mmCIF file of C-alpha atoms and ligand atoms in Angstrom:
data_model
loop_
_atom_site.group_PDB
_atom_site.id
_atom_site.type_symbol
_atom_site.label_atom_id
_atom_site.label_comp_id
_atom_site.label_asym_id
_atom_site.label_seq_id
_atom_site.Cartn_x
_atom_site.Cartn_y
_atom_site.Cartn_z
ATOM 1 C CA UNK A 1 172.718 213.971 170.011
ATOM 2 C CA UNK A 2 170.517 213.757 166.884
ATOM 3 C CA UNK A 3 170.064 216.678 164.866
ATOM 4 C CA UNK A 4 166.860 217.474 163.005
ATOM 5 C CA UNK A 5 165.699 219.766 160.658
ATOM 6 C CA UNK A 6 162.538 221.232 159.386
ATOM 7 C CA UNK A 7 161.796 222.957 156.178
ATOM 8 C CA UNK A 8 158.593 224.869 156.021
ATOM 9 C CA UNK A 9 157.657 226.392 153.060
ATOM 10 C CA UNK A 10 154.379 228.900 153.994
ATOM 11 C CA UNK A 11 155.173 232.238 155.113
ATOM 12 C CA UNK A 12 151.459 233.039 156.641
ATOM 13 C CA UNK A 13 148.681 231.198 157.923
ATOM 14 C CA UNK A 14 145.163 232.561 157.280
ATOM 15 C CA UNK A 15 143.470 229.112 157.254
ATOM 16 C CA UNK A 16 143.686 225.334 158.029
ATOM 17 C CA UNK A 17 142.531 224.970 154.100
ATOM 18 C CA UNK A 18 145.950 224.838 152.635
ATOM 19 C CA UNK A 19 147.730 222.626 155.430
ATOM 20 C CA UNK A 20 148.201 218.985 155.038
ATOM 21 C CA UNK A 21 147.543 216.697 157.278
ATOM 22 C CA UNK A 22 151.945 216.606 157.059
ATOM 23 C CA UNK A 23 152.183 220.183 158.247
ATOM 24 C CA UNK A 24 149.536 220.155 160.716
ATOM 25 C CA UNK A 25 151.517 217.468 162.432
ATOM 26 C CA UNK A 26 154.795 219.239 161.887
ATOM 27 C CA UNK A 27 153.353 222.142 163.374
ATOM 28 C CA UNK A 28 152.437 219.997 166.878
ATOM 29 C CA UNK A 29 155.601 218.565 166.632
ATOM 30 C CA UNK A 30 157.455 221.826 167.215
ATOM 31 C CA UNK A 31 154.589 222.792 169.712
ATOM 32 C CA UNK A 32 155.619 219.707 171.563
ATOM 33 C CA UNK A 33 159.293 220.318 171.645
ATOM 34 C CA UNK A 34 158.730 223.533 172.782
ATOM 35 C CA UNK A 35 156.278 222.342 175.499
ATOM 36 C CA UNK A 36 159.140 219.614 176.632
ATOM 37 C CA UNK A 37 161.839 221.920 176.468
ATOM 38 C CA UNK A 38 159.665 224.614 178.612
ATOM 39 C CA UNK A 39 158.844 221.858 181.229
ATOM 40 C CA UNK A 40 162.040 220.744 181.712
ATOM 41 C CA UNK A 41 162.857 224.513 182.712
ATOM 42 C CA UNK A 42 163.799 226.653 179.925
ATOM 43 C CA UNK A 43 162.104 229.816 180.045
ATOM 44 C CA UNK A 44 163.245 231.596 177.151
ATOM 45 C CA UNK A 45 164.803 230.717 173.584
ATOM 46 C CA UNK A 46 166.138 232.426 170.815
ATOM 47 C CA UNK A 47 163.834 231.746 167.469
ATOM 48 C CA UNK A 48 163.512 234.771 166.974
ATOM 49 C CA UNK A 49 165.722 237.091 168.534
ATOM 50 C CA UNK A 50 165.976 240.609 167.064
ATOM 51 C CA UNK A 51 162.682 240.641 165.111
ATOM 52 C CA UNK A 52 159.312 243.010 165.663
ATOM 53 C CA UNK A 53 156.413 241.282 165.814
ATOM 54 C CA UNK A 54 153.230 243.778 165.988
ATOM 55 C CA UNK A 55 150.135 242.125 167.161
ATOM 56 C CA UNK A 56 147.536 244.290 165.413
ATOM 57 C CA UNK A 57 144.354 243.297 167.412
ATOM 58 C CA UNK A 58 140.945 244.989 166.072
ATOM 59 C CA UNK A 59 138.688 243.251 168.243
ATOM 60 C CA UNK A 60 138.448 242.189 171.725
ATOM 61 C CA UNK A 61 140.232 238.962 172.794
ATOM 62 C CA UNK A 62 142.047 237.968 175.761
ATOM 63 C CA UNK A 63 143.365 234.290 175.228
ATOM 64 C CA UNK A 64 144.721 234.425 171.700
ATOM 65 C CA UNK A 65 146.392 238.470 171.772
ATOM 66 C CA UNK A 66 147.765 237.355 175.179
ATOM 67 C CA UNK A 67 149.123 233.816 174.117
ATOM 68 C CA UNK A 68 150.246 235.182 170.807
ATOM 69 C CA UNK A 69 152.419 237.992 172.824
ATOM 70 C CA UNK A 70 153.855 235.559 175.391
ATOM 71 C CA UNK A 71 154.622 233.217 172.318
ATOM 72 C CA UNK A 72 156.744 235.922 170.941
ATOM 73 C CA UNK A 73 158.698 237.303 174.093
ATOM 74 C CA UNK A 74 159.423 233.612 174.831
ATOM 75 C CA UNK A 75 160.865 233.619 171.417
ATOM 76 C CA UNK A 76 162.961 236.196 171.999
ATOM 77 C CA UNK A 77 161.086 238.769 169.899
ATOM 78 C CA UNK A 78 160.277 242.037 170.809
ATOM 79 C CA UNK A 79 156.497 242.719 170.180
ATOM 80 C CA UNK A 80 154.158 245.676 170.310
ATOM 81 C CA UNK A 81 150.517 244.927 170.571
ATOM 82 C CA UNK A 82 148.291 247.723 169.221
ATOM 83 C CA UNK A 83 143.918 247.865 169.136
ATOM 84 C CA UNK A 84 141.729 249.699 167.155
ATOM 85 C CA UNK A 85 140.518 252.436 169.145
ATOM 86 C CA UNK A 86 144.520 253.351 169.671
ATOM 87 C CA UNK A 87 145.773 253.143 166.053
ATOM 88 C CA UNK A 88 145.048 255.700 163.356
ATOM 89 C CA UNK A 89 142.721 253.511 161.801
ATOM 90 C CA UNK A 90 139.808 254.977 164.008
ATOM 91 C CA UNK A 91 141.213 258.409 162.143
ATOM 92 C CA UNK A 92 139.827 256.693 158.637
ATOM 93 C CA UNK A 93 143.665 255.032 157.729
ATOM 94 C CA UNK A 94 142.970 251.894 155.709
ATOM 95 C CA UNK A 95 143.926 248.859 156.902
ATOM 96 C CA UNK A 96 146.478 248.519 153.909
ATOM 97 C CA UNK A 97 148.205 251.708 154.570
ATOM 98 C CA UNK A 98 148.213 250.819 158.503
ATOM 99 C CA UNK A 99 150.353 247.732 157.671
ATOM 100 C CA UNK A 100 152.874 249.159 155.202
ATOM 101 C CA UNK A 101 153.100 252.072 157.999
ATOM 102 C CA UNK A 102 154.127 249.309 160.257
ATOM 103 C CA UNK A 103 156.391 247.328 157.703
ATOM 104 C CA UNK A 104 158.180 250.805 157.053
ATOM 105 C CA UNK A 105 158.656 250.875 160.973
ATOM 106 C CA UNK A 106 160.822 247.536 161.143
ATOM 107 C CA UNK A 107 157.968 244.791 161.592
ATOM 108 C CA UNK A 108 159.220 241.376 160.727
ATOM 109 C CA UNK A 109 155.526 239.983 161.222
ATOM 110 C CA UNK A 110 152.153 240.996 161.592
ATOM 111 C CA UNK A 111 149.626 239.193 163.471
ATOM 112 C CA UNK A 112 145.776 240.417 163.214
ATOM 113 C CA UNK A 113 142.461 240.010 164.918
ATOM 114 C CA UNK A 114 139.694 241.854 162.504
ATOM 115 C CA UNK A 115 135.862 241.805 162.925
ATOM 116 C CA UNK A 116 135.736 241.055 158.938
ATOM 117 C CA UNK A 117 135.874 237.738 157.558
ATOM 118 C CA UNK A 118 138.910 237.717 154.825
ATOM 119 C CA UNK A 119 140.798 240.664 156.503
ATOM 120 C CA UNK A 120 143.850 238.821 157.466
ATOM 121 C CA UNK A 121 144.159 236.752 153.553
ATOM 122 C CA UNK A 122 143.390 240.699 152.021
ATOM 123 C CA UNK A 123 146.051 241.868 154.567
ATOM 124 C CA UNK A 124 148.564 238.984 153.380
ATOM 125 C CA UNK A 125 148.464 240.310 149.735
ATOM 126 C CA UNK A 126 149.348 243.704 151.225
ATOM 127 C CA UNK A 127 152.484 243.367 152.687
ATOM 128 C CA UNK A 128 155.442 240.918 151.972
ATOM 129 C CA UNK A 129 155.490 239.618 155.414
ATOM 130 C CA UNK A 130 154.288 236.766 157.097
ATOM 131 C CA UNK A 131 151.037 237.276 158.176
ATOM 132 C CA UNK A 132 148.881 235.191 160.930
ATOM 133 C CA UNK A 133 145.458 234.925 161.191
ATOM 134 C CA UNK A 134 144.214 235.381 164.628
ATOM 135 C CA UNK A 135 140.486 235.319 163.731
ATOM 136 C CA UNK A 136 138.703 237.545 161.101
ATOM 137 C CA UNK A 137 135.214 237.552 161.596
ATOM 138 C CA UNK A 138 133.456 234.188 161.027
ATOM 139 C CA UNK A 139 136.066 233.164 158.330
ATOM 140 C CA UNK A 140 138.768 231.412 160.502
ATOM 141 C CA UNK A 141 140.376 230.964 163.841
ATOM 142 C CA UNK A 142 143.481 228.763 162.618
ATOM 143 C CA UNK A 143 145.633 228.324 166.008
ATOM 144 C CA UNK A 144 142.322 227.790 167.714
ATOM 145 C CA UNK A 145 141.910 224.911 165.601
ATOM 146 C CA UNK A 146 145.260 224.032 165.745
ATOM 147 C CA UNK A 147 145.869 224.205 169.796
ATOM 148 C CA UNK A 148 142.452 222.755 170.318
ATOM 149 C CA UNK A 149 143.443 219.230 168.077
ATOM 150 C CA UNK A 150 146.908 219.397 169.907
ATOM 151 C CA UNK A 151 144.825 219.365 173.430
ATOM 152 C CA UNK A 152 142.802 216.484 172.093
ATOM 153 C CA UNK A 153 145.143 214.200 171.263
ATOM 154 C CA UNK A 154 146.974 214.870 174.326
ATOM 155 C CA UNK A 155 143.552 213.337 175.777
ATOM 156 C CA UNK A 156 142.553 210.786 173.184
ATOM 157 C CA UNK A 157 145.795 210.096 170.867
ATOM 158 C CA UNK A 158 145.610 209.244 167.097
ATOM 159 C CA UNK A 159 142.131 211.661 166.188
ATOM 160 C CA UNK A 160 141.569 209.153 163.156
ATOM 161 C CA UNK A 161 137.566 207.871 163.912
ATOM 162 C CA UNK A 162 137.414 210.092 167.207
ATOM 163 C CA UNK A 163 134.019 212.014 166.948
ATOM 164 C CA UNK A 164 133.905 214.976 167.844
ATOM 165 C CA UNK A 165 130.476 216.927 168.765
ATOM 166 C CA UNK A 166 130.698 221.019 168.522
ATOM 167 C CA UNK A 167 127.487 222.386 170.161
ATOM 168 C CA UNK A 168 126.295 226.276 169.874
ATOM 169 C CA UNK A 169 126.714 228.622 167.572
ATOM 170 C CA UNK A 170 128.029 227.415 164.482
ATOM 171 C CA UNK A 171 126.585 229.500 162.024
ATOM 172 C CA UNK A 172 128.660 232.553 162.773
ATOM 173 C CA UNK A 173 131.841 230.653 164.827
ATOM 174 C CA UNK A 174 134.801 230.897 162.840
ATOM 175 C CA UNK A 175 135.961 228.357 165.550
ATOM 176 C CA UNK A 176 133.677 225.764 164.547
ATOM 177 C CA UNK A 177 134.733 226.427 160.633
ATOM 178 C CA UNK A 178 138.615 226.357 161.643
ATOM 179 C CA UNK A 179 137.840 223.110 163.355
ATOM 180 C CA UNK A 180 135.924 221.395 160.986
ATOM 181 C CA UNK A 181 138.555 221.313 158.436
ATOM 182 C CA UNK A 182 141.542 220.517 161.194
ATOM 183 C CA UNK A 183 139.439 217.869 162.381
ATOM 184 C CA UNK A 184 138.831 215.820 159.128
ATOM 185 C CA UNK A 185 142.626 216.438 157.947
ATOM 186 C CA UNK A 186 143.324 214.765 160.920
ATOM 187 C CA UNK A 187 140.812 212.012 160.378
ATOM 188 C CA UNK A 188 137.997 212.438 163.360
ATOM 189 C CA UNK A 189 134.020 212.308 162.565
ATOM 190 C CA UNK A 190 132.790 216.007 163.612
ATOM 191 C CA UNK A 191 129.030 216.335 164.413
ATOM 192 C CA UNK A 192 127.687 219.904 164.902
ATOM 193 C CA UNK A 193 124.540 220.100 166.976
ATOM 194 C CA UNK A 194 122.610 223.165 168.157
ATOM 195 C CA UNK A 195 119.521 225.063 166.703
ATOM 196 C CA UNK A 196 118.311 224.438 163.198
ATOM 197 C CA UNK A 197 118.789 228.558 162.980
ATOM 198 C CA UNK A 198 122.067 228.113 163.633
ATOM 199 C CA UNK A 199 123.454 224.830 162.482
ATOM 200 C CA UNK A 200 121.759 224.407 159.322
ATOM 201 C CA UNK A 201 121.771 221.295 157.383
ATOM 202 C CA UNK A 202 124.162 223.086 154.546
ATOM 203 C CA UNK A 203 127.077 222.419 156.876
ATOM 204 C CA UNK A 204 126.837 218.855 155.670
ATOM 205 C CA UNK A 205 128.536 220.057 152.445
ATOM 206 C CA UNK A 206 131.503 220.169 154.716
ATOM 207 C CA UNK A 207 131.368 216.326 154.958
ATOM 208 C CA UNK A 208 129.992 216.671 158.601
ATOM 209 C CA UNK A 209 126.972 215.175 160.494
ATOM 210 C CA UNK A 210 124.685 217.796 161.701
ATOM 211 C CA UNK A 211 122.162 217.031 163.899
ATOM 212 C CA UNK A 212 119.558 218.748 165.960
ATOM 213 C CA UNK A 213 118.841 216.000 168.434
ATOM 214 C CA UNK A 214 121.056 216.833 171.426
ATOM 215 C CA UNK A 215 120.745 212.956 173.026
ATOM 216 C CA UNK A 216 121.825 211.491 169.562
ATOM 217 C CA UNK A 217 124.933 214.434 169.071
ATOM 218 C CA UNK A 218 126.046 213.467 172.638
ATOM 219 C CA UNK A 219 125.718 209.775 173.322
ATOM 220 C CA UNK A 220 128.757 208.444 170.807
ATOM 221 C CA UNK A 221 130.806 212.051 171.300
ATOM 222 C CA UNK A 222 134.925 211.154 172.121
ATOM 223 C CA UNK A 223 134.625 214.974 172.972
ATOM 224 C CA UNK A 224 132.164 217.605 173.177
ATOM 225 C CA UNK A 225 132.994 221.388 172.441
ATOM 226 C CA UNK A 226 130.696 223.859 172.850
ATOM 227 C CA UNK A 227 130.438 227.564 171.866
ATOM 228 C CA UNK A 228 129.068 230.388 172.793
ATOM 229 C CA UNK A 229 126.544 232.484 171.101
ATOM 230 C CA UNK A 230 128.518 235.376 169.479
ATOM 231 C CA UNK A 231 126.341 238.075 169.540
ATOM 232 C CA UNK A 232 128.552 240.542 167.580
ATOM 233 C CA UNK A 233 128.518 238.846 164.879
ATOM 234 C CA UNK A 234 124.871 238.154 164.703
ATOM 235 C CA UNK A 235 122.522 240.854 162.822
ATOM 236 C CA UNK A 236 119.288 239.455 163.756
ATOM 237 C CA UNK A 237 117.881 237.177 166.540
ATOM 238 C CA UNK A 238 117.857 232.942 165.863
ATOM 239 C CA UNK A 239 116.231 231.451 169.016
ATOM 240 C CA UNK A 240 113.711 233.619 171.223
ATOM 241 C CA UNK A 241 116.365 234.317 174.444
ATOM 242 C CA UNK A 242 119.345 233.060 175.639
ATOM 243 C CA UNK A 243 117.173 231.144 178.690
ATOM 244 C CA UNK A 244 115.490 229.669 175.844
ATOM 245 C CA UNK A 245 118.590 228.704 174.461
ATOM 246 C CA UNK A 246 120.151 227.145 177.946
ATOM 247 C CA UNK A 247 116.859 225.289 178.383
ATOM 248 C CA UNK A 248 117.308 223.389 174.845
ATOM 249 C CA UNK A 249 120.815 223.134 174.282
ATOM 250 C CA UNK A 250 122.743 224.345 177.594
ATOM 251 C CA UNK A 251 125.181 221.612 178.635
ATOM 252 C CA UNK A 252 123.806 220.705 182.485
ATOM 253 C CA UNK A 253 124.572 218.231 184.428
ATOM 254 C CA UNK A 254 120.991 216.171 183.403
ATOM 255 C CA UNK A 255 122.707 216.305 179.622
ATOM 256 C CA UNK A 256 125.753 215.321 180.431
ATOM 257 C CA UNK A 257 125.069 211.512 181.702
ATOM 258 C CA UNK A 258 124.394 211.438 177.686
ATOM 259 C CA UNK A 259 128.187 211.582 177.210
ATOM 260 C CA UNK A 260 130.740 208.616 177.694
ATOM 261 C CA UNK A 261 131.793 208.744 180.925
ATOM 262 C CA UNK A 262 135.352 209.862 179.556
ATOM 263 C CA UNK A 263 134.090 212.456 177.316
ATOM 264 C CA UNK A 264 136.093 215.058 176.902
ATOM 265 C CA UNK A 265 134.759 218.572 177.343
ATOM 266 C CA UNK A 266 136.591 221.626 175.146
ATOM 267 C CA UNK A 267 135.589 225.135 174.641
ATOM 268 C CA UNK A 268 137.896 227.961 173.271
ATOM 269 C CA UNK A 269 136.593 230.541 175.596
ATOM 270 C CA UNK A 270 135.222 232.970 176.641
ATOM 271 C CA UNK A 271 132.990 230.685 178.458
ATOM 272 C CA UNK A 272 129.601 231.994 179.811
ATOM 273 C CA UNK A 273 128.992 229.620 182.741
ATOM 274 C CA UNK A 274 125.368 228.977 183.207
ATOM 275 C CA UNK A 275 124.595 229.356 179.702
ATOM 276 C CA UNK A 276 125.993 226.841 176.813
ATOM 277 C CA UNK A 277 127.671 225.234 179.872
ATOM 278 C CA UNK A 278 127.200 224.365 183.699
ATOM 279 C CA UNK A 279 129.700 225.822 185.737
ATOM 280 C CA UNK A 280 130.706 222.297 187.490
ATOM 281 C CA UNK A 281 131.610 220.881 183.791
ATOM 282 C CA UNK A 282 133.709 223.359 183.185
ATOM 283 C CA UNK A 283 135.566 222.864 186.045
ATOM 284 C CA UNK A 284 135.047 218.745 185.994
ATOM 285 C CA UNK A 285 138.167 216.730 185.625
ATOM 286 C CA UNK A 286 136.795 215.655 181.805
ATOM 287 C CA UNK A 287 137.186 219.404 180.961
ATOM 288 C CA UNK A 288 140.402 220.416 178.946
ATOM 289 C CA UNK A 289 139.185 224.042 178.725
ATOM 290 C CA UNK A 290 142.490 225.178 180.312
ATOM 291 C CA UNK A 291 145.196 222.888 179.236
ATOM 292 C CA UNK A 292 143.367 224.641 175.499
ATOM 293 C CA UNK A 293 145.133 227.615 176.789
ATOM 294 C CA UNK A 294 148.065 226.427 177.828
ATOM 295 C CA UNK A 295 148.877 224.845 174.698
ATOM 296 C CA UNK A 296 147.845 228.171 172.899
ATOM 297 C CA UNK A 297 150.906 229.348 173.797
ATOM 298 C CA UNK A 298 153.046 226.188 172.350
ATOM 299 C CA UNK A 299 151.273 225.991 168.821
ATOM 300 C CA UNK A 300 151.846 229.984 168.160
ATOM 301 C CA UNK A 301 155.668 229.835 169.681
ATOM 302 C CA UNK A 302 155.505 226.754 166.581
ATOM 303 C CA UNK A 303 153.636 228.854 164.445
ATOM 304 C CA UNK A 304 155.446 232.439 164.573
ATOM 305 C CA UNK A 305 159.066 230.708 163.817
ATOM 306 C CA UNK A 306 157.030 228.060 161.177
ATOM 307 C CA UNK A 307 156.558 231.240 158.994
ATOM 308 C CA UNK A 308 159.499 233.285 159.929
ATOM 309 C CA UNK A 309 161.656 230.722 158.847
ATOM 310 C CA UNK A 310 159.754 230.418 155.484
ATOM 311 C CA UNK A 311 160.179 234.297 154.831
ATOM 312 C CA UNK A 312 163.704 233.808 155.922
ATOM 313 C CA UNK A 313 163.682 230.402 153.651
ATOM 314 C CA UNK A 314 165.891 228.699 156.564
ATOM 315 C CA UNK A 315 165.010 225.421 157.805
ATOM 316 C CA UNK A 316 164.798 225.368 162.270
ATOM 317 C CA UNK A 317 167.603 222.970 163.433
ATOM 318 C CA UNK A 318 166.476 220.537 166.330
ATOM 319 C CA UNK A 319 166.907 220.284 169.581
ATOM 320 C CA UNK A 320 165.725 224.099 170.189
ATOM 321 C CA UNK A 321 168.301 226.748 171.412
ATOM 322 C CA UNK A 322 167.779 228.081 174.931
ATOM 323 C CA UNK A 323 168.235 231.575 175.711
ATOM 324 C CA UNK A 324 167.217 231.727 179.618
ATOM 325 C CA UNK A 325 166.946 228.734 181.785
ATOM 326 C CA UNK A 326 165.597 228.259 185.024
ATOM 327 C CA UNK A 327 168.673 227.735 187.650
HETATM 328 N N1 LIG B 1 139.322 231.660 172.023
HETATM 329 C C1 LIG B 1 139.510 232.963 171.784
HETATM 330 O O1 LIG B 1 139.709 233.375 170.630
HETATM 331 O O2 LIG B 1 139.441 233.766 172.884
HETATM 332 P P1 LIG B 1 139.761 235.318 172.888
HETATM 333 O O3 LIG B 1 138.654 235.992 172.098
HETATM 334 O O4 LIG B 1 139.809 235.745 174.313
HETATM 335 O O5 LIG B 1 141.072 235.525 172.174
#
């Protein structure tokens, strides 16, 4: 049986900035031996067994708090999940005393969800445990990024000259930021189309096409993802109403003989059907929107023992140790 062995050096993850294209694939290649190992009927392992994970979630989110806690149970952790309105945070605790509070309490890693972009890197300096970014305002959504590149070359293979199109909101999407930079490490040509309110030509900087012709961002896309418009984090209004915004922008049915006829079609959710997306798209056969989800759950099982093995400064041994298998 051939042993292998992995040697990962960076404890938390608040961006896809300091990853090389090297970890980024080291980081799907655990994803993928987890996914292998959990297809072929192992339910549980033990990465992590013994260790607190607290999943300190300060906004609303369903996918990523929910893959993020399955991730950890199916490592074997024991995690606590805990939201704002429910900590003592909403009694005027900062956020740096909260976490050394829940360091004193035993917590081997913190994961975090804030409204305010820079939270999770500030929170990192805090405490001197790993740390994982689980979106801070319109900063960064790393495992988005992450699981939503896995998902597409599940679809496409090798991203290098895939072009991608990401369609909405990008102005305030931490999503689209995350992506942007995963995207190019991994060598695909991102487009980001929408409103010139919210996908201004400064993007460019990034080393991106933007462009506000939705015929022209569609017709050579590999894969389309679109976005929603994220409302909380806007302070003032950039197109007149969201019918206004459907009517220009909205992926229908009409739009979508624009794409290659194997165009993929991504979106990290929440969706809002009838909006930046017709309802039958999302739930065409070109749509990846829930394999996305799926795979969530891979990259942060990948992710949480990535960094805890840093802390620890161990290196994982390969193939992965089962805990619970299916009989
Ligand atoms: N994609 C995503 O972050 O979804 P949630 O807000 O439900 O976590």
């Amino acid at each position: 049986m051939m042993i292998d062995e992995i040697n990962w050096t960076k404890k938390s993850l608040i961006s896809i900035e300091p990853l090389s294209r090297t970890e980024i694939e080291t980081i799907f290649s655990l994803a993928q031996s987890y996914k292998s190992a959990a297809e072929k009927g192992t339910l549980k392992f033990d990465s992590l067994a013994g260790r607190t994970v607290i999943n300190l979630f300060l906004e609303p989110s369903t996918r990523t708090r929910l893959a993020f806690e399955i991730a950890t149970k199916k490592l074997s952790a024991d995690t606590l999940t805990i939201s704002g309105d429910a900590s003592s945070l909403s009694k005027g605790e900062s956020l740096k005393d909260t976490a050394r509070n829940l360091v004193a309490l035993g917590a081997d890693l913190i994961i975090m969800r804030h409204s305010a972009s820079g939270a999770a890197q500030y929170l990192s300096e805090a405490v001197d445990i790993p740390v994982v970014n689980a979106g801070d305002g319109s900063h960064a959504h790393p495992t988005q990024a992450l699981l939503d590149a896995f998902t597409l070359k599940e679809r496409l293979g090798d991203l290098k000259n895939k072009k991608v199109t990401i369609l909405g909101d990008i102005l305030f999407s931490r999503v689209a930021r995350s992506n942007i930079h995963c995207l190019k490490k991994l060598g695909a040509k991102v487009t980001l189309a929408g409103p010139n309110t919210l996908v201004p030509k400064a993007f460019e900087a990034m080393g991106v096409r933007v462009s506000h012709n939705l015929k022209e961002a569609l017709e050579d896309a590999d894969a389309i993802m679109l976005l929603r418009i994220q409302h909380e984090r806007q302070t003032s209004t950039h197109f007149p109403s969201i019918g206004e915004y459907t009517t220009s922008f909205g992926l229908n049915e009409r739009r979508a003989h624009w794409l290659k006829p194997n165009a993929v079609i991504m979106h990290p959710g929440p969706i809002n059907r009838g909006v930046e997306i017709d309802s039958k798209l999302a739930d065409s056969n070109n749509s990846v929107i829930l394999d996305q989800v799926k795979n969530g759950v891979f990259i942060r099982m990948a992710l949480l023992h990535l960094c805890h093995s840093a802390h620890l400064k161990t290196k994982i041994t390969l193939p992965l140790k089962a805990k619970l298998t299916e009989r």
